[in-house]
Short mmCIF file of C-alpha atoms and ligand atoms in Angstrom, two decimals:
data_model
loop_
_atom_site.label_atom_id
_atom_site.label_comp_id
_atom_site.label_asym_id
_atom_site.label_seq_id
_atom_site.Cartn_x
_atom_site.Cartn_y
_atom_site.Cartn_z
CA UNK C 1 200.38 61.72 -10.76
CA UNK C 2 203.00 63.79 -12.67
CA UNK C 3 206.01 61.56 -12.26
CA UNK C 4 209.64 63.62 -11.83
CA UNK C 5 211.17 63.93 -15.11
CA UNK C 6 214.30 61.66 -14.93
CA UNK C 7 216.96 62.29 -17.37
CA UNK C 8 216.49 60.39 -20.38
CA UNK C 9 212.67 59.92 -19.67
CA UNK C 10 210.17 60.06 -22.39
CA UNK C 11 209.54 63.56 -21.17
CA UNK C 12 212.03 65.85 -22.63
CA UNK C 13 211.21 63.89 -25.90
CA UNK C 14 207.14 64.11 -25.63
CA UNK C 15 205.20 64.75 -28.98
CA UNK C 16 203.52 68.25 -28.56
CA UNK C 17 199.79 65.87 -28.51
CA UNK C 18 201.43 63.94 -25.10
CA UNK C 19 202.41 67.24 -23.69
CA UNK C 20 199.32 69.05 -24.58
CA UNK C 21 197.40 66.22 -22.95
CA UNK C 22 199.50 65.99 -19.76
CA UNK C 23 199.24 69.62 -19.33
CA UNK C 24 195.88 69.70 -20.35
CA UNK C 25 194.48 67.12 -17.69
CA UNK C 26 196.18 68.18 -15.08
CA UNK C 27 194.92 71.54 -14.92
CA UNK C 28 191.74 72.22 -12.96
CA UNK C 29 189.46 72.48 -14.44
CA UNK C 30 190.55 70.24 -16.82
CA UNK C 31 191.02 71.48 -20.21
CA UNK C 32 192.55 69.82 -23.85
CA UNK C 33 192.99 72.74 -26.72
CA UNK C 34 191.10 72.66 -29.75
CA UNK C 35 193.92 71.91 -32.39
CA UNK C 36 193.79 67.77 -30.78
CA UNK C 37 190.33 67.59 -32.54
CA UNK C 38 191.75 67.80 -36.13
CA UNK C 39 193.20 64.28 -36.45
CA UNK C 40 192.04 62.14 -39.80
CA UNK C 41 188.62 61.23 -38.73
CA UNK C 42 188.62 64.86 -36.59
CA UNK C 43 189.19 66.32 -39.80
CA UNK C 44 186.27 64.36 -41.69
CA UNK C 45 184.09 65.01 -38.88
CA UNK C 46 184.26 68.59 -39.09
CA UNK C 47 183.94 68.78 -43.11
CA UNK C 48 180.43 67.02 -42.02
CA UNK C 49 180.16 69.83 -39.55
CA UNK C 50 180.55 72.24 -42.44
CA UNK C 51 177.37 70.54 -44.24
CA UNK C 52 175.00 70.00 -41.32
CA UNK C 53 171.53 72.77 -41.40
CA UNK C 54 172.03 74.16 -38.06
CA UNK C 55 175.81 75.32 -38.62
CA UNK C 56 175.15 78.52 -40.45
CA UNK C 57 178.87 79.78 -40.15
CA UNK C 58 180.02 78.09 -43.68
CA UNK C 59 177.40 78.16 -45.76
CA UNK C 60 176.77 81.97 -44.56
CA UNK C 61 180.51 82.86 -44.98
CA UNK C 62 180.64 80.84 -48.51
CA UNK C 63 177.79 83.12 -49.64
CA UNK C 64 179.68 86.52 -48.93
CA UNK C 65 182.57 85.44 -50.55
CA UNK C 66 180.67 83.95 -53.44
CA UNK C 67 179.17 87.44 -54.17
CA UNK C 68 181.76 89.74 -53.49
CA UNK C 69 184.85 88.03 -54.21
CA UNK C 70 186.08 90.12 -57.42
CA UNK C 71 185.59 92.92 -55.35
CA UNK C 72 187.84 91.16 -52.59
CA UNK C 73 190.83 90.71 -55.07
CA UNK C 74 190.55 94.43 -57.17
CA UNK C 75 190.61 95.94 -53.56
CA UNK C 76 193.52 94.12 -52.12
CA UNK C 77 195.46 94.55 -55.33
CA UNK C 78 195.11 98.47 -54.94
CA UNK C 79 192.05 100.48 -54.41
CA UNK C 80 193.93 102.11 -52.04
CA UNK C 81 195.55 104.85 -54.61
CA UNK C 82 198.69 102.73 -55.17
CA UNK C 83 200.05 101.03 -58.49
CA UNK C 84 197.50 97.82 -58.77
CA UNK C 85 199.68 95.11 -57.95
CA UNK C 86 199.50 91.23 -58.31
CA UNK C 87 198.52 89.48 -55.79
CA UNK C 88 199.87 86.13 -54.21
CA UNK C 89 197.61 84.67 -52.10
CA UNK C 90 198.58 82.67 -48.37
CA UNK C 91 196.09 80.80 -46.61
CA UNK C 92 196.13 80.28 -43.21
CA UNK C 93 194.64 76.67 -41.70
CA UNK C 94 194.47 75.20 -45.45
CA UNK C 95 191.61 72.77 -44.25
CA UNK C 96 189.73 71.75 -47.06
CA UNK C 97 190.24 75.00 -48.77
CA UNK C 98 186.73 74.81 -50.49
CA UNK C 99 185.62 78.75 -49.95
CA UNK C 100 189.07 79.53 -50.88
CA UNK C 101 188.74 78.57 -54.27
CA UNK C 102 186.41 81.24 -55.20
CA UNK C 103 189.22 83.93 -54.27
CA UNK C 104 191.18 81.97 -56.67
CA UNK C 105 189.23 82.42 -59.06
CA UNK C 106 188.43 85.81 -58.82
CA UNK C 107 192.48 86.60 -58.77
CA UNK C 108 193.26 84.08 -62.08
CA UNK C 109 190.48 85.98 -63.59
CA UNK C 110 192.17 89.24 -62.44
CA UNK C 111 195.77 88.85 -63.44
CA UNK C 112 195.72 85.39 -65.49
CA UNK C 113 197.48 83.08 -62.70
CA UNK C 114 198.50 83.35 -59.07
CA UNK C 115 200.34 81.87 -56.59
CA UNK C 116 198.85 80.22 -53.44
CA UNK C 117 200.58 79.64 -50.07
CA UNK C 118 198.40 77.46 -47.81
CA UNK C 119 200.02 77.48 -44.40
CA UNK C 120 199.14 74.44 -42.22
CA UNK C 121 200.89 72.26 -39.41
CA UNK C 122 199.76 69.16 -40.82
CA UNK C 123 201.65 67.78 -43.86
CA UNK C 124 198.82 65.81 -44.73
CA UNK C 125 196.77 69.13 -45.08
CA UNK C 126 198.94 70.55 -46.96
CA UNK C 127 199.84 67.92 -49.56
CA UNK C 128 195.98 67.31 -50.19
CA UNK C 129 195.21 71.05 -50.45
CA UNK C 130 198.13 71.15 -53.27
CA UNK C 131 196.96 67.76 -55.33
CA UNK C 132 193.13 69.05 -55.07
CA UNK C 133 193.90 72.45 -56.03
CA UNK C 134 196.42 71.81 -58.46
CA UNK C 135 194.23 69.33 -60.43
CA UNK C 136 191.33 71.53 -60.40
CA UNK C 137 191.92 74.98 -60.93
CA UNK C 138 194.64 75.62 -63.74
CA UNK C 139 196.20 78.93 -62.99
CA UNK C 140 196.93 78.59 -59.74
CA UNK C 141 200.28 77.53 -58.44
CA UNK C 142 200.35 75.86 -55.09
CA UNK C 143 203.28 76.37 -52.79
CA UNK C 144 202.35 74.58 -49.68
CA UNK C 145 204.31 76.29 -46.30
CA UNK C 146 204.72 73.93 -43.49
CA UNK C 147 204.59 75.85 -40.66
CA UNK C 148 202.98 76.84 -37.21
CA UNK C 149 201.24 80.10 -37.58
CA UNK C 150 200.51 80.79 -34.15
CA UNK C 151 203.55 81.32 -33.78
CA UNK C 152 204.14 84.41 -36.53
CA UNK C 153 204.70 83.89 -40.14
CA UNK C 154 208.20 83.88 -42.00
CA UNK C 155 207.30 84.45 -45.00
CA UNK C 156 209.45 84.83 -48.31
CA UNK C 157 209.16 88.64 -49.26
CA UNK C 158 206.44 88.38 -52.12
CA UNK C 159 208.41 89.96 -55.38
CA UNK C 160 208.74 93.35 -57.36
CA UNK C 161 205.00 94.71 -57.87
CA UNK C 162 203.46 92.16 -56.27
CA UNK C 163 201.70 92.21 -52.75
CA UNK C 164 200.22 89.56 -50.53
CA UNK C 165 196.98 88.68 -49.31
CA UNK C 166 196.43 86.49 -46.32
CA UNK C 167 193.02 84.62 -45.81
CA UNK C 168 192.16 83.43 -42.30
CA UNK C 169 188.67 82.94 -43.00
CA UNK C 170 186.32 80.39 -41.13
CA UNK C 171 185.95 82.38 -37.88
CA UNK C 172 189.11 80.33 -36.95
CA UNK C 173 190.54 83.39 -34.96
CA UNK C 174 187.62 82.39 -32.89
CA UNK C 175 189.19 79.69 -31.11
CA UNK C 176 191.62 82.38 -29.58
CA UNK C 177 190.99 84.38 -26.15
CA UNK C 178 191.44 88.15 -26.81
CA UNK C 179 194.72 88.34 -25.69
CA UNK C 180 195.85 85.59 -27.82
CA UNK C 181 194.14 86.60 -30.81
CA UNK C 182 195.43 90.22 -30.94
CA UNK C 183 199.47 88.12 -30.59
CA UNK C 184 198.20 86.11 -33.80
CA UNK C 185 197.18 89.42 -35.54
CA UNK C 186 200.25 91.25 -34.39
CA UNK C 187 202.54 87.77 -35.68
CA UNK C 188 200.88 87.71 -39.01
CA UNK C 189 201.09 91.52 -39.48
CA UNK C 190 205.11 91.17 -38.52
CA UNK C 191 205.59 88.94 -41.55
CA UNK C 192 204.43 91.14 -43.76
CA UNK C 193 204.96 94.48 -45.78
CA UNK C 194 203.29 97.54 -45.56
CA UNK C 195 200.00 97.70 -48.44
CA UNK C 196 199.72 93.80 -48.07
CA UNK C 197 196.26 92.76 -46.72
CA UNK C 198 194.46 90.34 -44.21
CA UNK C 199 190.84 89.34 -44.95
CA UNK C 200 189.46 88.30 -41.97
CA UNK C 201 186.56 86.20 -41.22
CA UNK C 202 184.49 86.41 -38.25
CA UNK C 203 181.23 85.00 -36.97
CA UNK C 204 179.06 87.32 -35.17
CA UNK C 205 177.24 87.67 -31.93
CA UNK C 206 173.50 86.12 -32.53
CA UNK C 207 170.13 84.47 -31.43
CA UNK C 208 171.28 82.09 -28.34
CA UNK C 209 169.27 79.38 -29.62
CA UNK C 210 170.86 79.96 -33.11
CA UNK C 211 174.14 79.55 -31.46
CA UNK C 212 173.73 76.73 -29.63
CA UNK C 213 172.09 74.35 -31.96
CA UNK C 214 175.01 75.37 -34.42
CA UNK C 215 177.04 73.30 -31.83
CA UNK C 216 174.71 70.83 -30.51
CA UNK C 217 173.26 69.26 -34.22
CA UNK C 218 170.14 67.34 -33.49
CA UNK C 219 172.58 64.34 -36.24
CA UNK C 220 174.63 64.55 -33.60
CA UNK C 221 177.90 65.12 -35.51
CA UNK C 222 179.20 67.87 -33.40
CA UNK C 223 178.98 65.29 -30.32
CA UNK C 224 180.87 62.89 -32.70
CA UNK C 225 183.56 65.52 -33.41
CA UNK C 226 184.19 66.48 -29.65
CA UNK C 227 183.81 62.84 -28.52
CA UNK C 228 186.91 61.75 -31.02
CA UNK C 229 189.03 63.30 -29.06
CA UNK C 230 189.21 61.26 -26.50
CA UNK C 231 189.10 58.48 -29.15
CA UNK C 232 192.22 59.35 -30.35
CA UNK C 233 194.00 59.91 -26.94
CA UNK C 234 192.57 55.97 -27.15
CA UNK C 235 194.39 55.76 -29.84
CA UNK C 236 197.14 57.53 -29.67
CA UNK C 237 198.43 57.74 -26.08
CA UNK C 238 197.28 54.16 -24.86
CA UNK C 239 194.17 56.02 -22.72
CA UNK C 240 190.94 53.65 -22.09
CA UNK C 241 188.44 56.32 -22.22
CA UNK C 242 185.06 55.05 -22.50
CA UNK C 243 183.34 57.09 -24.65
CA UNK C 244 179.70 56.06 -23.52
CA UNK C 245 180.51 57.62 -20.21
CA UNK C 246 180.94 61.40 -21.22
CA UNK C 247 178.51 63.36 -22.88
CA UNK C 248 178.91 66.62 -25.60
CA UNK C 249 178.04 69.74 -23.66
CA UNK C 250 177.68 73.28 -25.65
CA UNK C 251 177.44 76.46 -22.99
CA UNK C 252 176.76 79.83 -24.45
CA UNK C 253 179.16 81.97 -22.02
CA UNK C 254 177.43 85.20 -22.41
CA UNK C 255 179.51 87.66 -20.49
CA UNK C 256 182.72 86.35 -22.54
CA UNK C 257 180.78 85.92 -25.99
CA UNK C 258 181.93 82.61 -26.82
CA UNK C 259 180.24 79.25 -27.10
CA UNK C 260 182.28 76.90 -24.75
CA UNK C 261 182.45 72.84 -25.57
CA UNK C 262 182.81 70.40 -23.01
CA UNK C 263 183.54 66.85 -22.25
CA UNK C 264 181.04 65.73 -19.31
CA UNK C 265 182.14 62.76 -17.38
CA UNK C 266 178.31 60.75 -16.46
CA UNK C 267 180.05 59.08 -13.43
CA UNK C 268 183.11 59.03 -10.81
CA UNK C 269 186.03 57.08 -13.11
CA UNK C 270 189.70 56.72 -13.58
CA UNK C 271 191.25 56.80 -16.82
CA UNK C 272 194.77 55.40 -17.90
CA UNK C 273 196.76 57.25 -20.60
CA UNK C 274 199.57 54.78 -20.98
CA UNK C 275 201.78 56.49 -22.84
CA UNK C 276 201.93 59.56 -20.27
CA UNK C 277 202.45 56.98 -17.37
CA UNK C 278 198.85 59.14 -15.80
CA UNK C 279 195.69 58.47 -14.36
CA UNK C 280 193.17 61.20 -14.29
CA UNK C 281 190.23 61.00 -11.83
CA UNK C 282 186.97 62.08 -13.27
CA UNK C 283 184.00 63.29 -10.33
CA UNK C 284 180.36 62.72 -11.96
CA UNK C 285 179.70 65.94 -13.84
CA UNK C 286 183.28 66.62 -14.08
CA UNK C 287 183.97 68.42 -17.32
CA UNK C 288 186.74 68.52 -19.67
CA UNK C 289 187.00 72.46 -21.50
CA UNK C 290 187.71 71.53 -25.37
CA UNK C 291 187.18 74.86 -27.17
CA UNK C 292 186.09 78.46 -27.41
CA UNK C 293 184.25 79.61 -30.05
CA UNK C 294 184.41 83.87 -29.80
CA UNK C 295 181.04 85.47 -31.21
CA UNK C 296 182.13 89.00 -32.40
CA UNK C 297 180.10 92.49 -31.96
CA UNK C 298 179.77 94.51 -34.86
CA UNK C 299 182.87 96.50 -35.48
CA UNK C 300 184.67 94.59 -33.70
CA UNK C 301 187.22 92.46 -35.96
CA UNK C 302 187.55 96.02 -37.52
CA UNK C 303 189.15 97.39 -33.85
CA UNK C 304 191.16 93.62 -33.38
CA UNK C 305 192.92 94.85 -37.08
CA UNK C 306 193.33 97.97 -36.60
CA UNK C 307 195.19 97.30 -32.76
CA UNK C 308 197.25 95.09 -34.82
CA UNK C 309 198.77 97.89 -37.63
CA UNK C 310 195.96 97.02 -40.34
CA UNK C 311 193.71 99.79 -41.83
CA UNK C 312 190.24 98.16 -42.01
CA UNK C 313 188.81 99.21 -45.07
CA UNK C 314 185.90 97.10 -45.98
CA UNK C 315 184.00 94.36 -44.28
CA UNK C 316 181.39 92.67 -46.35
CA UNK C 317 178.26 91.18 -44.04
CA UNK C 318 175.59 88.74 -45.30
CA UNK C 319 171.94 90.21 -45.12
CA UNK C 320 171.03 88.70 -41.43
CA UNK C 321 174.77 90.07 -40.11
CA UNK C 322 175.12 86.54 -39.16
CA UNK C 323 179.23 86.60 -40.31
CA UNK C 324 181.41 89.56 -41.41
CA UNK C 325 184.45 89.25 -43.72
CA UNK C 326 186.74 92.24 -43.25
CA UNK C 327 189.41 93.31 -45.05
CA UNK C 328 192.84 95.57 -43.23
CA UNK C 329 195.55 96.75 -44.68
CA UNK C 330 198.87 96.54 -43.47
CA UNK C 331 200.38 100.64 -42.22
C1 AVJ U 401 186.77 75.85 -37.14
C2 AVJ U 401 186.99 76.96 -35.05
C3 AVJ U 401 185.64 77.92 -36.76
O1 AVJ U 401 184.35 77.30 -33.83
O2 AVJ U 401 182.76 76.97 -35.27
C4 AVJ U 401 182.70 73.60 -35.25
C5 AVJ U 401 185.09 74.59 -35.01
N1 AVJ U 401 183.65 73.40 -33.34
N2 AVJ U 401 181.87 72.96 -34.43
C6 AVJ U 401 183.90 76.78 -34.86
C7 AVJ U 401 183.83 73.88 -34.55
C8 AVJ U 401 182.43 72.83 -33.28
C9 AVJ U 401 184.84 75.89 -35.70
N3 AVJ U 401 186.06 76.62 -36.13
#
């Protein structure tokens, strides 16, 4: 099923999607990584996601920054017996940087203007995080960075007086198994100086039912957004998945404290990716692993920083301790 790679075959030159989905389906059990969901209509899907009544994580996280976000900037600029500084600000996953503007706000109101790094794979991301932001909020200078986080951060050093904050906010480390997670945290610490901060956003460990209809929306969107990503391998890679014969699944994992998603074939089929020159064979009930969502304990994105070299020194919650936002600072 994997054919030999012949020199001058398509697979030394393979997009990362092709190889991720070759790899992907020919593991057992089958599994395709989260970052394949966040095509155009991926992308739209989830902004619905963001809206929907049962998934609290936004609205709850939106709400903490909302309150406390002044607080946010004067303590990353130097609460912590330094020189205040300025403060440049990089984002990390721009998305639709719609929370992020109220840290924005709170630093132009700070120090008059302020620069803003959003730090995305996707071009696309990037350019529409920069005409959005740019239009709407004067004050703040975007300087989109192209780049793959994951993978550490090369960062310009920020300048004289000035430190840097880094958002990665959305429970986005979530997606990452521990060991993964604390590279990321290590990577992003590396590209930066000591006395610049991380603020950290995390959704916390809750109510099972709570959880699972955050991931299982009776609208249906969440189905939508796991289901398009076998639309896109449709569209992308040639594949003929039929989308009427696999169903959303969301699985609370309980002793790993992370929501699962899957892909559940209904029946016995064979699918054709065209592009990859594979057939996978699907038995009925055969499921596909899409992503890992990591529920945190309290206190714990506090020990994740500080195994990374970051001081934690204040993590706002919201009244139900539904979602923590926690702030380190780099040793
Ligand atoms: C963007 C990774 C934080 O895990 O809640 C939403 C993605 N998946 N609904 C999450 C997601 C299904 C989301 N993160």
């Amino acid at each position: 099923m994997n054919p030999a790679a012949l020199p001058g075959s398509s697979l030394q030159t393979e997009t990362p999607v092709a190889s991720a989905v070759r790899k992907g389906l020919c593991a057992r059990p089958k599994r395709l990584p989260p970052w394949l969901f966040y095509d155009s209509d991926g992308s739209h899907l989830f902004d619905q996601i963001t809206r929907l009544p049962e998934y609290y994580l936004t609205r709850t996280e939106r709400a903490i920054l909302a309150a406390n976000a002044a607080g946010m900037i004067a303590q990353a600029a130097g609460l912590d017996g330094a020189e205040p500084a300025r403060l440049r600000i990089t984002e990390l996953g721009a998305g639709f940087a719609d929370k992020t503007r109220l840290l924005l706000k709170a630093a132009v109101e700070r120090q008059g203007d302020v620069l803003y790094e959003p730090v995305d794979v996707s071009a696309s991301a990037l350019e529409a995080a920069r005409v959005r932001i740019g239009r709407e909020m004067p004050g703040v200078r975007v300087a989109p960075r192209l780049m793959d986080y994951t993978h550490g951060l090369e960062l310009e050093p920020a300048g004289d007086g000035e430190r840097r904050l880094v958002l990665y906010i959305g429970s986005s480390i979530g997606n990452f198994e521990p060991g993964p997670a604390a590279q990321l945290l290590l990577g992003i610490r590396a590209g930066l100086e000591p006395g610049d901060t991380l603020l950290l956003g995390v959704d916390l460990r809750k109510g099972e039912s709570t959880l699972l209809a955050a991931y299982d929306d009776a609208a249906g969107v969440t189905a939508r957004f796991n289901l398009n990503l076998l639309a896109r391998l449709n569209r992308e890679l040639g594949a003929d998945f039929d989308l009427g014969a696999f169903a959303h699944r969301a699985v609370w994992n309980r002793s790993e404290s992370r929501i699962e998603m899957h892909l559940e074939s209904l029946k016995a089929q064979r699918v054709r990716l065209a592009s990859l020159g594979l057939e996978a064979s699907f038995r009925a009930g055969e499921r596909i692993h899409t992503e890992n969502s990591y529920k945190y304990a309290p206190g714990q994105a506090e020990a994740m920083l500080a195994a990374a070299g970051f001081t934690p020194e204040s993590t706002w919650t919201d009244k139900r301790g539904w979602f923590a936002v926690c702030l380190g600072r780099a040793q």
